[in-house]
Amino acid sequence: MARNSGFIKDTRVWDSMKKNLLKGNYKSLDVGFFDEYYGPENDNLPVAQVAHWQEEGTEKIPKRPFIRNGFMDDNVKKEKWITVEVKQMVDAVAMGRMTWNQLYHKLGPVMVKIMQKEIEMWSIPMNAPLTVELKDFNDPLIDTGKMLDSVEYRVADGRDL
């Protein structure tokens, strides 16, 4: 608190909010594919590698940007929980009623569901006719279900890098 010409400047609440918000500077919520592999029937490929090939495309796989599309504003806004509750949770962090870890652990499962929903709903471009014949169905991002089941979240601390 500072006195200046009879005016008392009290920054304690603002200083506390700033301190609480800055605690999140090194933290991040990561959503994706971590340490999961397909079995020997699929050359023990990392799930993250297959997801990358689907997202970006290859010479043989058409581009299916399910990650980017899944987290576009319109899709995230459909999750009303996010648009209302995240604002309230950030306010709670600022006021010291919630930590960044608590916020991220509430938000993580929602983000996982958004990505899984996008994997399940993806339809264009469709599988090639030979792929449909081999799989016996036409679902471009699902074959064994391994990628769908491998989506997870982690709360990362950048100071550990």
mmCIF file of C-alpha atoms in Angstrom:
data_model
loop_
_atom_site.group_PDB
_atom_site.id
_atom_site.type_symbol
_atom_site.label_atom_id
_atom_site.label_comp_id
_atom_site.label_asym_id
_atom_site.label_seq_id
_atom_site.Cartn_x
_atom_site.Cartn_y
_atom_site.Cartn_z
ATOM 1 C CA MET A 1 0.000 0.000 0.000
ATOM 2 C CA ALA A 2 1.244 3.440 -0.848
ATOM 3 C CA ARG A 3 -0.060 6.825 0.280
ATOM 4 C CA ASN A 4 -0.007 9.680 -2.124
ATOM 5 C CA SER A 5 -1.897 12.908 -1.451
ATOM 6 C CA GLY A 6 -4.475 11.204 0.747
ATOM 7 C CA PHE A 7 -5.071 8.456 -1.830
ATOM 8 C CA ILE A 8 -4.285 4.910 -0.679
ATOM 9 C CA LYS A 9 -3.155 2.586 -3.436
ATOM 10 C CA ASP A 10 -3.787 -1.017 -2.410
ATOM 11 C CA THR A 11 -2.404 -3.520 -4.916
ATOM 12 C CA ARG A 12 -2.460 -6.591 -2.659
ATOM 13 C CA VAL A 13 -5.332 -8.324 -4.497
ATOM 14 C CA TRP A 14 -3.860 -7.556 -7.925
ATOM 15 C CA ASP A 15 -0.375 -8.680 -6.795
ATOM 16 C CA SER A 16 -1.832 -11.930 -5.462
ATOM 17 C CA MET A 17 -3.787 -12.542 -8.702
ATOM 18 C CA LYS A 18 -0.703 -11.838 -10.794
ATOM 19 C CA LYS A 19 1.372 -14.232 -8.680
ATOM 20 C CA ASN A 20 -1.262 -16.984 -9.010
ATOM 21 C CA LEU A 21 -1.565 -16.542 -12.762
ATOM 22 C CA LEU A 22 2.212 -16.500 -13.300
ATOM 23 C CA LYS A 23 2.510 -19.887 -11.577
ATOM 24 C CA GLY A 24 1.170 -21.359 -14.811
ATOM 25 C CA ASN A 25 3.942 -19.906 -16.969
ATOM 26 C CA TYR A 26 5.828 -23.176 -17.167
ATOM 27 C CA LYS A 27 2.863 -25.501 -17.301
ATOM 28 C CA SER A 28 1.019 -26.762 -20.334
ATOM 29 C CA LEU A 29 -1.774 -29.163 -21.128
ATOM 30 C CA ASP A 30 -0.604 -31.580 -23.818
ATOM 31 C CA VAL A 31 -3.125 -33.739 -25.664
ATOM 32 C CA GLY A 32 -2.006 -36.434 -28.036
ATOM 33 C CA PHE A 33 -0.339 -39.820 -28.281
ATOM 34 C CA PHE A 34 2.355 -40.645 -25.720
ATOM 35 C CA ASP A 35 4.421 -43.810 -25.409
ATOM 36 C CA GLU A 36 1.870 -46.019 -27.156
ATOM 37 C CA TYR A 37 2.838 -48.479 -29.892
ATOM 38 C CA TYR A 38 1.056 -50.763 -32.294
ATOM 39 C CA GLY A 39 1.913 -54.448 -31.954
ATOM 40 C CA PRO A 40 4.344 -56.530 -34.000
ATOM 41 C CA GLU A 41 1.650 -57.071 -36.654
ATOM 42 C CA ASN A 42 2.091 -53.341 -37.370
ATOM 43 C CA ASP A 43 5.886 -53.173 -37.009
ATOM 44 C CA ASN A 44 5.585 -51.770 -33.458
ATOM 45 C CA LEU A 45 5.010 -48.318 -34.934
ATOM 46 C CA PRO A 46 4.495 -45.469 -32.481
ATOM 47 C CA VAL A 47 0.853 -44.391 -32.501
ATOM 48 C CA ALA A 48 2.059 -40.782 -32.677
ATOM 49 C CA GLN A 49 3.826 -41.571 -35.987
ATOM 50 C CA VAL A 50 0.674 -43.021 -37.530
ATOM 51 C CA ALA A 51 -1.355 -40.035 -36.287
ATOM 52 C CA HIS A 52 1.214 -37.703 -37.867
ATOM 53 C CA TRP A 53 0.976 -39.537 -41.198
ATOM 54 C CA GLN A 54 -2.807 -39.227 -41.098
ATOM 55 C CA GLU A 55 -2.682 -35.550 -40.101
ATOM 56 C CA GLU A 56 -0.132 -34.466 -42.716
ATOM 57 C CA GLY A 57 -0.580 -37.152 -45.360
ATOM 58 C CA THR A 58 2.101 -39.136 -47.196
ATOM 59 C CA GLU A 59 2.576 -40.305 -50.758
ATOM 60 C CA LYS A 60 0.123 -43.135 -50.076
ATOM 61 C CA ILE A 61 -2.097 -41.631 -47.347
ATOM 62 C CA PRO A 62 -4.246 -38.570 -48.067
ATOM 63 C CA LYS A 63 -4.104 -35.687 -45.625
ATOM 64 C CA ARG A 64 -6.690 -36.033 -42.841
ATOM 65 C CA PRO A 65 -6.035 -33.102 -40.464
ATOM 66 C CA PHE A 66 -8.206 -34.420 -37.628
ATOM 67 C CA ILE A 67 -6.107 -32.784 -34.899
ATOM 68 C CA ARG A 68 -6.233 -29.280 -36.366
ATOM 69 C CA ASN A 69 -9.898 -29.588 -37.304
ATOM 70 C CA GLY A 70 -10.840 -31.057 -33.946
ATOM 71 C CA PHE A 71 -9.497 -28.084 -32.049
ATOM 72 C CA MET A 72 -10.781 -25.355 -34.335
ATOM 73 C CA ASP A 73 -12.834 -22.718 -32.562
ATOM 74 C CA ASP A 74 -16.198 -23.993 -33.799
ATOM 75 C CA ASN A 75 -15.628 -27.511 -32.476
ATOM 76 C CA VAL A 76 -14.330 -26.317 -29.117
ATOM 77 C CA LYS A 77 -17.201 -23.850 -28.763
ATOM 78 C CA LYS A 78 -19.677 -26.727 -29.202
ATOM 79 C CA GLU A 79 -18.416 -27.980 -25.858
ATOM 80 C CA LYS A 80 -20.396 -25.507 -23.753
ATOM 81 C CA TRP A 81 -18.550 -26.766 -20.693
ATOM 82 C CA ILE A 82 -15.366 -25.220 -22.055
ATOM 83 C CA THR A 83 -16.685 -21.801 -22.984
ATOM 84 C CA VAL A 84 -18.350 -21.207 -19.623
ATOM 85 C CA GLU A 85 -16.315 -23.189 -17.138
ATOM 86 C CA VAL A 86 -12.812 -22.348 -18.384
ATOM 87 C CA LYS A 87 -13.432 -18.660 -17.808
ATOM 88 C CA GLN A 88 -14.637 -19.456 -14.303
ATOM 89 C CA MET A 89 -11.677 -21.757 -13.662
ATOM 90 C CA VAL A 90 -9.118 -19.156 -14.786
ATOM 91 C CA ASP A 91 -10.820 -16.688 -12.464
ATOM 92 C CA ALA A 92 -10.562 -19.271 -9.663
ATOM 93 C CA VAL A 93 -6.824 -19.680 -10.396
ATOM 94 C CA ALA A 94 -6.334 -15.925 -10.303
ATOM 95 C CA MET A 95 -8.154 -15.697 -6.972
ATOM 96 C CA GLY A 96 -6.230 -18.639 -5.487
ATOM 97 C CA ARG A 97 -9.227 -20.983 -5.238
ATOM 98 C CA MET A 98 -7.818 -23.405 -7.815
ATOM 99 C CA THR A 99 -4.338 -24.337 -9.069
ATOM 100 C CA TRP A 100 -3.225 -24.631 -12.669
ATOM 101 C CA ASN A 101 -2.817 -28.385 -12.117
ATOM 102 C CA GLN A 102 -6.439 -28.671 -11.017
ATOM 103 C CA LEU A 103 -7.608 -26.638 -14.018
ATOM 104 C CA TYR A 104 -5.599 -28.744 -16.472
ATOM 105 C CA HIS A 105 -6.789 -32.018 -14.940
ATOM 106 C CA LYS A 106 -10.401 -30.889 -15.358
ATOM 107 C CA LEU A 107 -9.830 -29.685 -18.915
ATOM 108 C CA GLY A 108 -7.651 -32.613 -20.068
ATOM 109 C CA PRO A 109 -10.377 -35.270 -20.295
ATOM 110 C CA VAL A 110 -12.599 -32.863 -22.230
ATOM 111 C CA MET A 111 -9.846 -32.241 -24.779
ATOM 112 C CA VAL A 112 -9.251 -35.991 -25.097
ATOM 113 C CA LYS A 113 -12.961 -36.496 -25.856
ATOM 114 C CA ILE A 114 -12.873 -33.751 -28.505
ATOM 115 C CA MET A 115 -9.977 -35.473 -30.307
ATOM 116 C CA GLN A 116 -11.568 -38.921 -29.998
ATOM 117 C CA LYS A 117 -14.854 -37.593 -31.367
ATOM 118 C CA GLU A 118 -13.015 -36.155 -34.369
ATOM 119 C CA ILE A 119 -11.286 -39.502 -35.013
ATOM 120 C CA GLU A 120 -14.637 -41.305 -34.854
ATOM 121 C CA MET A 121 -16.456 -38.798 -37.065
ATOM 122 C CA TRP A 122 -13.789 -38.313 -39.749
ATOM 123 C CA SER A 123 -15.068 -39.474 -43.135
ATOM 124 C CA ILE A 124 -13.383 -37.552 -45.977
ATOM 125 C CA PRO A 125 -11.224 -38.475 -47.747
ATOM 126 C CA MET A 126 -12.547 -41.992 -47.544
ATOM 127 C CA ASN A 127 -10.385 -45.085 -47.538
ATOM 128 C CA ALA A 128 -9.196 -46.474 -50.844
ATOM 129 C CA PRO A 129 -11.329 -49.375 -52.151
ATOM 130 C CA LEU A 130 -8.563 -51.906 -51.365
ATOM 131 C CA THR A 131 -8.309 -50.589 -47.792
ATOM 132 C CA VAL A 132 -12.083 -50.881 -47.360
ATOM 133 C CA GLU A 133 -11.908 -54.448 -48.626
ATOM 134 C CA LEU A 134 -9.059 -55.319 -46.230
ATOM 135 C CA LYS A 135 -10.679 -53.627 -43.215
ATOM 136 C CA ASP A 136 -14.198 -54.712 -44.145
ATOM 137 C CA PHE A 137 -15.466 -51.197 -43.318
ATOM 138 C CA ASN A 138 -14.806 -47.617 -44.389
ATOM 139 C CA ASP A 139 -13.676 -45.539 -41.450
ATOM 140 C CA PRO A 140 -10.576 -43.574 -42.493
ATOM 141 C CA LEU A 141 -9.048 -43.029 -39.036
ATOM 142 C CA ILE A 142 -10.048 -46.300 -37.405
ATOM 143 C CA ASP A 143 -8.609 -49.689 -38.198
ATOM 144 C CA THR A 144 -7.775 -51.518 -34.971
ATOM 145 C CA GLY A 145 -9.036 -48.738 -32.674
ATOM 146 C CA LYS A 146 -5.550 -48.330 -31.205
ATOM 147 C CA MET A 147 -5.172 -44.654 -32.199
ATOM 148 C CA LEU A 148 -8.624 -43.796 -30.821
ATOM 149 C CA ASP A 149 -7.890 -45.553 -27.527
ATOM 150 C CA SER A 150 -4.419 -44.004 -27.234
ATOM 151 C CA VAL A 151 -5.476 -40.350 -27.033
ATOM 152 C CA GLU A 152 -4.501 -39.001 -23.633
ATOM 153 C CA TYR A 153 -3.465 -35.816 -21.907
ATOM 154 C CA ARG A 154 -0.563 -34.810 -19.726
ATOM 155 C CA VAL A 155 0.134 -31.778 -17.632
ATOM 156 C CA ALA A 156 3.689 -30.822 -18.493
ATOM 157 C CA ASP A 157 6.070 -28.621 -16.560
ATOM 158 C CA GLY A 158 8.379 -26.795 -18.979
ATOM 159 C CA ARG A 159 11.036 -26.421 -16.306
ATOM 160 C CA ASP A 160 11.677 -30.160 -16.616
ATOM 161 C CA LEU A 161 12.758 -29.803 -20.251
#
